[in-house]
Coordinates of C-alpha atoms in Angstrom, one line a residue:
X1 CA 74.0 57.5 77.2
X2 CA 77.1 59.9 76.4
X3 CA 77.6 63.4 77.4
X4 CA 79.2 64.8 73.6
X5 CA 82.9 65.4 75.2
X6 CA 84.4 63.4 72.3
X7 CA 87.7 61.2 73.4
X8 CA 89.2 60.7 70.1
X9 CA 89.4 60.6 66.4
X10 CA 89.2 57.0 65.0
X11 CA 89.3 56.7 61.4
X12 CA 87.6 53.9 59.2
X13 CA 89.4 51.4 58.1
X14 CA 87.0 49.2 56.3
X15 CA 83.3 49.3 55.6
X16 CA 81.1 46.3 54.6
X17 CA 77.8 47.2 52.5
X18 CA 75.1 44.7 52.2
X19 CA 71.3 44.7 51.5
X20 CA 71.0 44.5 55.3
X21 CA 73.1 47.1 56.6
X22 CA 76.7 48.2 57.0
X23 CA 79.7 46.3 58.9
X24 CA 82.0 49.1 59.7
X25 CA 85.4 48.4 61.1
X26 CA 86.9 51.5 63.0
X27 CA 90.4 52.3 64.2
X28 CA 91.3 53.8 67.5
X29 CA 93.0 53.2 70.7
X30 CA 91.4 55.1 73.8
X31 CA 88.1 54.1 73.5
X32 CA 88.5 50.2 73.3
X33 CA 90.8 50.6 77.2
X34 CA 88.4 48.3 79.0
X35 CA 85.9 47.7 76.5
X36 CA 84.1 44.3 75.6
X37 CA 81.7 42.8 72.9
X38 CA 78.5 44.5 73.6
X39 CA 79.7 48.0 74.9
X40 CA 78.1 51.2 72.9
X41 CA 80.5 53.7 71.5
X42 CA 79.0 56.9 70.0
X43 CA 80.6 57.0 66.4
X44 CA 80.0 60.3 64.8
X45 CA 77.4 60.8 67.1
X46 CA 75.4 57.2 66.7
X47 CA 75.0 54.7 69.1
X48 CA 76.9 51.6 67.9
X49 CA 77.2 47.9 69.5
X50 CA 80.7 46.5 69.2
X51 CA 80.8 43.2 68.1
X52 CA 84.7 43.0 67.6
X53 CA 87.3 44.1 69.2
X54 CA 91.1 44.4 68.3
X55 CA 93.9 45.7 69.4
X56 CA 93.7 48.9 67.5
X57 CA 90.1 48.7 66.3
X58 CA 86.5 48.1 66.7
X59 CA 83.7 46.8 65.0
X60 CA 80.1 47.3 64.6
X61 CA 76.7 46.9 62.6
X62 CA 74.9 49.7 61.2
X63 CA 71.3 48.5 60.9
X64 CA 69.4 50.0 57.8
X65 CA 67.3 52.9 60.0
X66 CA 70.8 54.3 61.2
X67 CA 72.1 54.3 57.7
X68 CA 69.2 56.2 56.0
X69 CA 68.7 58.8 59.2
X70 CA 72.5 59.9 59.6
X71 CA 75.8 60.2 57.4
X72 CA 77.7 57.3 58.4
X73 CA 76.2 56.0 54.5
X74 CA 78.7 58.6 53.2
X75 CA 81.4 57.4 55.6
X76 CA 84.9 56.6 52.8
X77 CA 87.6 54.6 54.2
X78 CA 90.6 56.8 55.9
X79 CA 87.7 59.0 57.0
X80 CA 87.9 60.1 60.5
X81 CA 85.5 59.9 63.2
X82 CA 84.6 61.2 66.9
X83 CA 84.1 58.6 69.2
X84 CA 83.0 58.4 72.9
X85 CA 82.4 55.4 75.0
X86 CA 79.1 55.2 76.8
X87 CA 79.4 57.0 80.2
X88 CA 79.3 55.5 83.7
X89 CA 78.5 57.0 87.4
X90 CA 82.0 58.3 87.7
X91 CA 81.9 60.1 84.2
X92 CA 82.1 63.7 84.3
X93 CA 78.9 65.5 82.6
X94 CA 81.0 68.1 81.0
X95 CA 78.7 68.2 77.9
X96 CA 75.4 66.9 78.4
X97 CA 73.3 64.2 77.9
X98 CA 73.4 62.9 74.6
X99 CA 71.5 59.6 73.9
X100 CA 73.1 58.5 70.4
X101 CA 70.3 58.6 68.5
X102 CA 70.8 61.2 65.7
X103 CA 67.2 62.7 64.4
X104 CA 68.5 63.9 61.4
X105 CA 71.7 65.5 59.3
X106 CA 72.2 69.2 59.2
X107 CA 73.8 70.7 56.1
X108 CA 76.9 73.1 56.9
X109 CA 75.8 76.4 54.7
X110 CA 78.2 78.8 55.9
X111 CA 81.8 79.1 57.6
X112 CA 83.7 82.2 59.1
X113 CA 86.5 83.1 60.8
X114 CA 85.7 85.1 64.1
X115 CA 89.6 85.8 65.1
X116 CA 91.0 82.5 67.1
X117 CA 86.9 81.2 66.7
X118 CA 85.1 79.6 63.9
X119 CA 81.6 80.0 63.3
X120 CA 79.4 77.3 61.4
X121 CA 76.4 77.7 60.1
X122 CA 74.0 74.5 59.5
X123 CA 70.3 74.3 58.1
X124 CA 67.9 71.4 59.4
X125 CA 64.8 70.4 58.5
X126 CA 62.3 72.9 59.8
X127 CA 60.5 69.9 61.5
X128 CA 63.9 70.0 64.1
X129 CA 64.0 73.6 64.6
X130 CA 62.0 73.8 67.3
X131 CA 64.3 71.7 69.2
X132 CA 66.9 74.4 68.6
X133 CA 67.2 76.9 71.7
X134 CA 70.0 80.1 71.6
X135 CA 72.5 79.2 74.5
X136 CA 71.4 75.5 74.6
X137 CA 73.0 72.7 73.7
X138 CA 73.5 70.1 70.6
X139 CA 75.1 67.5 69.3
X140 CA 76.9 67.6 66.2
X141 CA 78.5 64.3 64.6
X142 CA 78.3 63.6 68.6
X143 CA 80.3 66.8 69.8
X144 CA 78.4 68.7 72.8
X145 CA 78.4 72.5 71.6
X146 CA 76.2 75.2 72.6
X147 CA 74.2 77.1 70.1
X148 CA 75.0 80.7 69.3
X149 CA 72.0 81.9 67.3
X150 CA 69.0 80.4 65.5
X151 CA 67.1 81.6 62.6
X152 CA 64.1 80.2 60.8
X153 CA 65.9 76.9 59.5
X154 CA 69.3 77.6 60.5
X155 CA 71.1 77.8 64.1
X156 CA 75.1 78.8 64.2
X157 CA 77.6 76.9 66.7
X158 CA 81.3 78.4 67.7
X159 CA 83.9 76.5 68.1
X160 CA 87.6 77.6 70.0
X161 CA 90.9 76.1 67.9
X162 CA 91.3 73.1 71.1
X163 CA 88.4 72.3 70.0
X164 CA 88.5 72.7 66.3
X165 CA 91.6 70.5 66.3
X166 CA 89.7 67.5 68.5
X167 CA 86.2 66.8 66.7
X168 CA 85.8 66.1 63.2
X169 CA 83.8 69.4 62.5
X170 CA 87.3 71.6 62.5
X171 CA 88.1 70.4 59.2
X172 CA 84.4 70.2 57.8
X173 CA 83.7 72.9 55.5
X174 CA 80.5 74.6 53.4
X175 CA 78.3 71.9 51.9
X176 CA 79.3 69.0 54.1
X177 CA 77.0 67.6 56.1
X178 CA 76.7 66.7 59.9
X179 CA 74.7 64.3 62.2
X180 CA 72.7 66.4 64.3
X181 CA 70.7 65.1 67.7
X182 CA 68.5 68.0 68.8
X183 CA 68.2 68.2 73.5
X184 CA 66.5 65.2 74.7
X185 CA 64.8 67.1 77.4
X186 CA 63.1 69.5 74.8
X187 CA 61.7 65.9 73.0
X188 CA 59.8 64.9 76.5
X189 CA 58.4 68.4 76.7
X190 CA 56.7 68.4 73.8
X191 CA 55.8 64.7 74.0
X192 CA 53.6 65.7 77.0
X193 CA 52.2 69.1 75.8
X194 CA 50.8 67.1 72.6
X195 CA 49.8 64.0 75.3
X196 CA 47.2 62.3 73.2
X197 CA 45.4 60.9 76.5
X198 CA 45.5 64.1 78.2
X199 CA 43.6 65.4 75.6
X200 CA 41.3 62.3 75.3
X201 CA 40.9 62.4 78.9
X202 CA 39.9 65.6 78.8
X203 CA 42.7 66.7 81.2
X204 CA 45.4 69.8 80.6
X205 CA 48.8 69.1 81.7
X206 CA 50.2 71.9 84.2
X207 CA 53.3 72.1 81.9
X208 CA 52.5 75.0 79.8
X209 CA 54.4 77.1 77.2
X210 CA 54.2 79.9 79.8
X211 CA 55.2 77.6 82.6
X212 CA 58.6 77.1 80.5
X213 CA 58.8 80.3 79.8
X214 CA 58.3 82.0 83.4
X215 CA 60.8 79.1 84.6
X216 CA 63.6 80.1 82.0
X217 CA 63.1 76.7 80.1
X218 CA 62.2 78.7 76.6

């Protein structure tokens, strides 16, 4: 679990295709203080195991799944990355909770200036749009932001230049594309509103689309 407040920029220094996956070596400084084999740092917003560590690096396995489902397949040596450690008990939740697991990438379709702000603009897959509230929260390449607005297929984030200058988004630009994992919380409700065994059972669930919405959840 990570809570999106990304602690550096690593950048790749070597990347290892094969048939069964990708060996990506990554290098950075903050991130390994403390770390062993086995730890999970979020790279770009994905979950990774480390199963070497250096003095000024990491490395980790990208199993096939992660590299069809999110954009480290496009990674290029000298690229840079965000990367968080997993969080403990004493790590502020500044952000929120982010579990690693990207659903999808989003497709950057529009950038403007809004004076010291930018604003991006990024299209999912309308499948993921549901998960996409105004004033929530979502994790882009791993970076907690909140969402401005939301359209149809499209939802817009704002970023300040601190932040611009700390996450790899601040020098992405129209037609790049970004990992994107939608509010975990939003998953579970609609997991249980579409129970199959409820329904097969014959019993309603009290959670209702007007519960959320009387209780300021939607």
């Amino acid at each position: 679990m990570f809570t999106g407040l990304v602690e550096e920029m690593g950048s790749v220094l070597a990347i290892e295709s094969t048939p069964n996956g990708i060996r990506l070596k990554v290098k950075c400084s903050k991130v390994i203080e403390n770390s062993r084999i086995g730890d999970s740092i979020a790279t770009n917003g994905v979950c990774l195991t480390a199963v070497e560590i250096g003095k000024n690096y990491f490395s980790a396995d990208v199993m096939n799944e992660t590299v069809r489902r999110t954009g480290l397949k496009n990674l290029k040596i000298g690229n840079k990355v965000n990367l968080e450690k997993s969080l403990t008990l004493q790590t502020p939740l500044g952000g929120h909770l982010v579990t690693g697991d990207v659903d999808c990438e989003g497709l950057i379709i529009n950038l403007i200036n809004d004076g010291f702000a930018k604003i991006y603009k990024i299209e999912l897959p309308k499948e993921y749009m549901k998960f996409i509230v105004e004033k929530g929260r979502v994790a882009i390449d791993g970076a907690s932001l909140t969402i401005a607005t939301v359209e149809e297929t499209s939802f817009t984030v704002s970023i300040i230049p601190h932040t611009q200058n700390m996450i790899v988004l601040g020098n992405k630009k129209s037609g790049d594309k970004v990992n994107i994992e939608t509010d975990l919380i939003g998953k579970f409700v609609e997991k249980i509103l579409l129970s199959k065994d409820s329904k097969e059972n014959g019993s309603k669930s009290s959670i209702t689309g007007n519960f959320l919405l009387q209780n300021g959840f939607i």
